[in-house]
PDB file of C-alpha atoms in Angstrom:
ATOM      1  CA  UNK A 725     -11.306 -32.122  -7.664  1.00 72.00           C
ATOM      2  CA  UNK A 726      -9.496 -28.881  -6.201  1.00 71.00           C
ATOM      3  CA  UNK A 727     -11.900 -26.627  -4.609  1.00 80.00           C
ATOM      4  CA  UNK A 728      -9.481 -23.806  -3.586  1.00 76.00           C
ATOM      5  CA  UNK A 729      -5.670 -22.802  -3.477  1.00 75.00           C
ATOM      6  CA  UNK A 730      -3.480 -21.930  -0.394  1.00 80.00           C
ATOM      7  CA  UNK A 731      -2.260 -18.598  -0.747  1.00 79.00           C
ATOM      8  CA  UNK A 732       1.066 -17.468  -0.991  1.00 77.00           C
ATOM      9  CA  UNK A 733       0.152 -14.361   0.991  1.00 78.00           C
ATOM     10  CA  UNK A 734       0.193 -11.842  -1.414  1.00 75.00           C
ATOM     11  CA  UNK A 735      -2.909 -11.683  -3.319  1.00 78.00           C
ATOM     12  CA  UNK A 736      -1.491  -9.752  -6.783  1.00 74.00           C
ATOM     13  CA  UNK A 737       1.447 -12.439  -6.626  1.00 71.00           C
ATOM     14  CA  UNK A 738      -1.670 -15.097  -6.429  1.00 78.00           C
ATOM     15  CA  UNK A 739      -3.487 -13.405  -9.581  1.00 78.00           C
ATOM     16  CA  UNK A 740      -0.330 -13.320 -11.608  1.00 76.00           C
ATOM     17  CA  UNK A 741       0.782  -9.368 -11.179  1.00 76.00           C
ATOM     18  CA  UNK A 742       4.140  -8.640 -12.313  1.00 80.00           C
ATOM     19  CA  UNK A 743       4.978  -6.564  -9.498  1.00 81.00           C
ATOM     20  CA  UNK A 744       3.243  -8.359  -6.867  1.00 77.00           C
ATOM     21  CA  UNK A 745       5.332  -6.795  -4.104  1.00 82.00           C
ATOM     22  CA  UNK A 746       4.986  -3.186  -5.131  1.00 84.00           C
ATOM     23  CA  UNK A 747       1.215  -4.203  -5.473  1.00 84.00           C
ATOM     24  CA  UNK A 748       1.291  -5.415  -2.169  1.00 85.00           C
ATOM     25  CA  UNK A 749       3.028  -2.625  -0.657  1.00 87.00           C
ATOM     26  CA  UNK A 750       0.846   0.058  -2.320  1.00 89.00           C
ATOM     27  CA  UNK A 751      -2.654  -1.241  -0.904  1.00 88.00           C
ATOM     28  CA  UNK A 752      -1.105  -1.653   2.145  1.00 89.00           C
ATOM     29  CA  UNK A 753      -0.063   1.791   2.675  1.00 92.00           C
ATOM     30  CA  UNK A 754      -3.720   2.764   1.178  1.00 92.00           C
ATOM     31  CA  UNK A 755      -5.469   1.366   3.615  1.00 92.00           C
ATOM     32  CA  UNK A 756      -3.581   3.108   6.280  1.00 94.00           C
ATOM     33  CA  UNK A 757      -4.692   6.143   4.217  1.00 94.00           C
ATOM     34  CA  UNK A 758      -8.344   4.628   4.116  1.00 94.00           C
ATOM     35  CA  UNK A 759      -8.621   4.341   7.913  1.00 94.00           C
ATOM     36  CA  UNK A 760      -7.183   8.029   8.736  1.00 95.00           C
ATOM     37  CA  UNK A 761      -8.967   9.606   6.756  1.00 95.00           C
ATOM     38  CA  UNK A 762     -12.247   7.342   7.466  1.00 94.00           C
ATOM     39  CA  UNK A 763     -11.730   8.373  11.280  1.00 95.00           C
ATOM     40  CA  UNK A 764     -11.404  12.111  10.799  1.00 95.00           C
ATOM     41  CA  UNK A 765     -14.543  11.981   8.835  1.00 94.00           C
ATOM     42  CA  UNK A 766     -12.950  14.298   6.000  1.00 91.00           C
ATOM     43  CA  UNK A 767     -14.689  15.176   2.810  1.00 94.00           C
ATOM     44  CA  UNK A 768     -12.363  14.019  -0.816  1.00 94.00           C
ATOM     45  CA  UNK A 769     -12.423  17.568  -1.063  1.00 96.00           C
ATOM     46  CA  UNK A 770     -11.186  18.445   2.347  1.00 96.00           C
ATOM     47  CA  UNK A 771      -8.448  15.648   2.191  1.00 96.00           C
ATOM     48  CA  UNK A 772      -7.085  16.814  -1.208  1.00 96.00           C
ATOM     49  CA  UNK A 773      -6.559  20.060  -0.100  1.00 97.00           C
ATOM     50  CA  UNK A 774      -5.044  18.355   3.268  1.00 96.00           C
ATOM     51  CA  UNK A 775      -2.912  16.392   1.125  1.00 96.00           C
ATOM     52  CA  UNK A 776      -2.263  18.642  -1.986  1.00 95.00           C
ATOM     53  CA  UNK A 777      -3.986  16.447  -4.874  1.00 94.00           C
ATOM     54  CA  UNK A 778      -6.983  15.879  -6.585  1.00 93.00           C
ATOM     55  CA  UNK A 779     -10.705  15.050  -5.163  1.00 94.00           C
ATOM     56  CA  UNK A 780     -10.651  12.394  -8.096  1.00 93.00           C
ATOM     57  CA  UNK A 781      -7.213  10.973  -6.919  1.00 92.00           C
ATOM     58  CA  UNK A 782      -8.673  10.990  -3.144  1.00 93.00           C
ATOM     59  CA  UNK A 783     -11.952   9.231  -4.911  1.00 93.00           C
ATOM     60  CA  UNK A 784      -9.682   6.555  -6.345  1.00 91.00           C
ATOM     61  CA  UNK A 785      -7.501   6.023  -2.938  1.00 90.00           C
ATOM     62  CA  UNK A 786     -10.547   5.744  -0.725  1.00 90.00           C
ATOM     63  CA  UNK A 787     -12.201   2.636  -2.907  1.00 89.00           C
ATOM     64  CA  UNK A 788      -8.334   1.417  -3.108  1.00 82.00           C
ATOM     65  CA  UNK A 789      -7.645   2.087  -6.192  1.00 80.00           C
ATOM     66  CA  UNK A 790      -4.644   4.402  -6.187  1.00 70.00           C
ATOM     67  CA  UNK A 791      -3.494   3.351  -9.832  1.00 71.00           C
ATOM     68  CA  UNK A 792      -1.857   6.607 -10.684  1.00 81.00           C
ATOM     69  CA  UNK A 793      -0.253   7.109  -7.151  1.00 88.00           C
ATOM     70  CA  UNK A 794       3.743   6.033  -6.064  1.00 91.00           C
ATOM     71  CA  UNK A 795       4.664   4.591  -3.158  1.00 91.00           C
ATOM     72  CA  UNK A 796       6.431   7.129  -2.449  1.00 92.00           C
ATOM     73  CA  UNK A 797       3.702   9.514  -2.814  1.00 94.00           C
ATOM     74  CA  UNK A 798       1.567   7.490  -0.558  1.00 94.00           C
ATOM     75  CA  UNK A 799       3.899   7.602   2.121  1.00 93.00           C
ATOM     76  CA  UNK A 800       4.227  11.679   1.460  1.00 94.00           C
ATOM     77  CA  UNK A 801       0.370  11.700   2.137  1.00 95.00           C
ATOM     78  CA  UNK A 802       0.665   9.321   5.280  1.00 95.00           C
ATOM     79  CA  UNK A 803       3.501  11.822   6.793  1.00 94.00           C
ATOM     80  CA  UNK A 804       1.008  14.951   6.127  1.00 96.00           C
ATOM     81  CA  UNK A 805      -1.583  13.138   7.825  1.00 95.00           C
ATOM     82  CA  UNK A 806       0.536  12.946  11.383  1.00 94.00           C
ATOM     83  CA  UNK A 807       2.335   9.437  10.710  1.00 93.00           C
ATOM     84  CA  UNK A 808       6.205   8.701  10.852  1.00 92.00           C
ATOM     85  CA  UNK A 809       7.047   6.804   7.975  1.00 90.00           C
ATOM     86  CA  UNK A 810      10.399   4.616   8.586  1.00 88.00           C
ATOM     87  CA  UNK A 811      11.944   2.539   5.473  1.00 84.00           C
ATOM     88  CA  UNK A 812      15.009   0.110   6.518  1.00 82.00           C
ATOM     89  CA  UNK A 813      17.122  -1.223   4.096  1.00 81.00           C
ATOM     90  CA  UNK A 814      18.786  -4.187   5.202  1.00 79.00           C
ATOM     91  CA  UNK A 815      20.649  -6.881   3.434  1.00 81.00           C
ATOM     92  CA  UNK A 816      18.332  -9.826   2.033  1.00 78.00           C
ATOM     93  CA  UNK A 817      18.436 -13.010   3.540  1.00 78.00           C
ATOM     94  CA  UNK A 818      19.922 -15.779   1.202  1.00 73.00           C
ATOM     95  CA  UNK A 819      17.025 -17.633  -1.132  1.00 64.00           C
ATOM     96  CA  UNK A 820      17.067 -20.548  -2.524  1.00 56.00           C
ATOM     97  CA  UNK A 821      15.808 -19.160  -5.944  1.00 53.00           C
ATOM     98  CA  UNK A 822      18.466 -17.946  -7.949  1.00 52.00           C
ATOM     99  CA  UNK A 823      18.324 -14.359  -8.974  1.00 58.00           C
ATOM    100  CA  UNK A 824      15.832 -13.709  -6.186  1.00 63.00           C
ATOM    101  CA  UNK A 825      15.855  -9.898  -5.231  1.00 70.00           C
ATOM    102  CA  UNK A 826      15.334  -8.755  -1.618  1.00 72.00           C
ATOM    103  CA  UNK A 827      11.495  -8.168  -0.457  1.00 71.00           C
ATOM    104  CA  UNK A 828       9.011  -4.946   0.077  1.00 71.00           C
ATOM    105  CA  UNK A 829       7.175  -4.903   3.152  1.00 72.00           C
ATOM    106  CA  UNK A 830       4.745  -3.084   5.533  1.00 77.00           C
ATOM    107  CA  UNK A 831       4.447  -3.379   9.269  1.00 77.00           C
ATOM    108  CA  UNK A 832       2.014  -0.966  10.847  1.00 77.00           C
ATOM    109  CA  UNK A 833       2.247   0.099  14.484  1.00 77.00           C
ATOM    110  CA  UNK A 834      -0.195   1.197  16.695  1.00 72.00           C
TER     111      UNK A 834
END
């Protein structure tokens, strides 16, 4: 009888997403969101004016749930609240799966 799974790490590749990564990737960069904003103590209101969106939108990023939002928007919001934002494109290492595309990742510093 199986009582639990090993993870693969990513928990919307886990529950079947189809884009797992960009799943990943988006929650990620939410909760940095989550925790600046958390720390300033700003109201949704205050932060959507901050950030130049909707109080609903600000509602739906603060209980993670930034459907409606792109990456790339998220990473807009991080660089208006005082964070550098670096991407790096670099070549993918060879996989054994065939047809495997390179990877999406997040590394925070402090």
């Amino acid at each position: 009888m199986k009582t639990h799974e090993i993870s693969s790490g990513n928990v919307f590749a886990d529950l079947g997403f189809a884009d797992s990564e960009q799943e990943l990737v988006k929650a990620q960069l939410t909760v940095q969101i989550y925790k600046l904003l958390s720390e300033r103590g700003m109201t949704q209101g205050a932060a959507a004016k901050l950030l130049g969106t909707t109080q609903p939108q600000i509602s739906a990023l603060m209980r993670c749930r930034p459907t409606s939002i792109s990456i790339g928007r998220l990473m807009e919001f991080l660089t208006l609240l005082g964070q550098d934002v670096q991407v790096t494109v670099k070549p993918a290492p060879r996989r054994k799966a065939a047809g495997r595309a390179g990877r999406l990742s997040v590394v925070v510093q402090a």
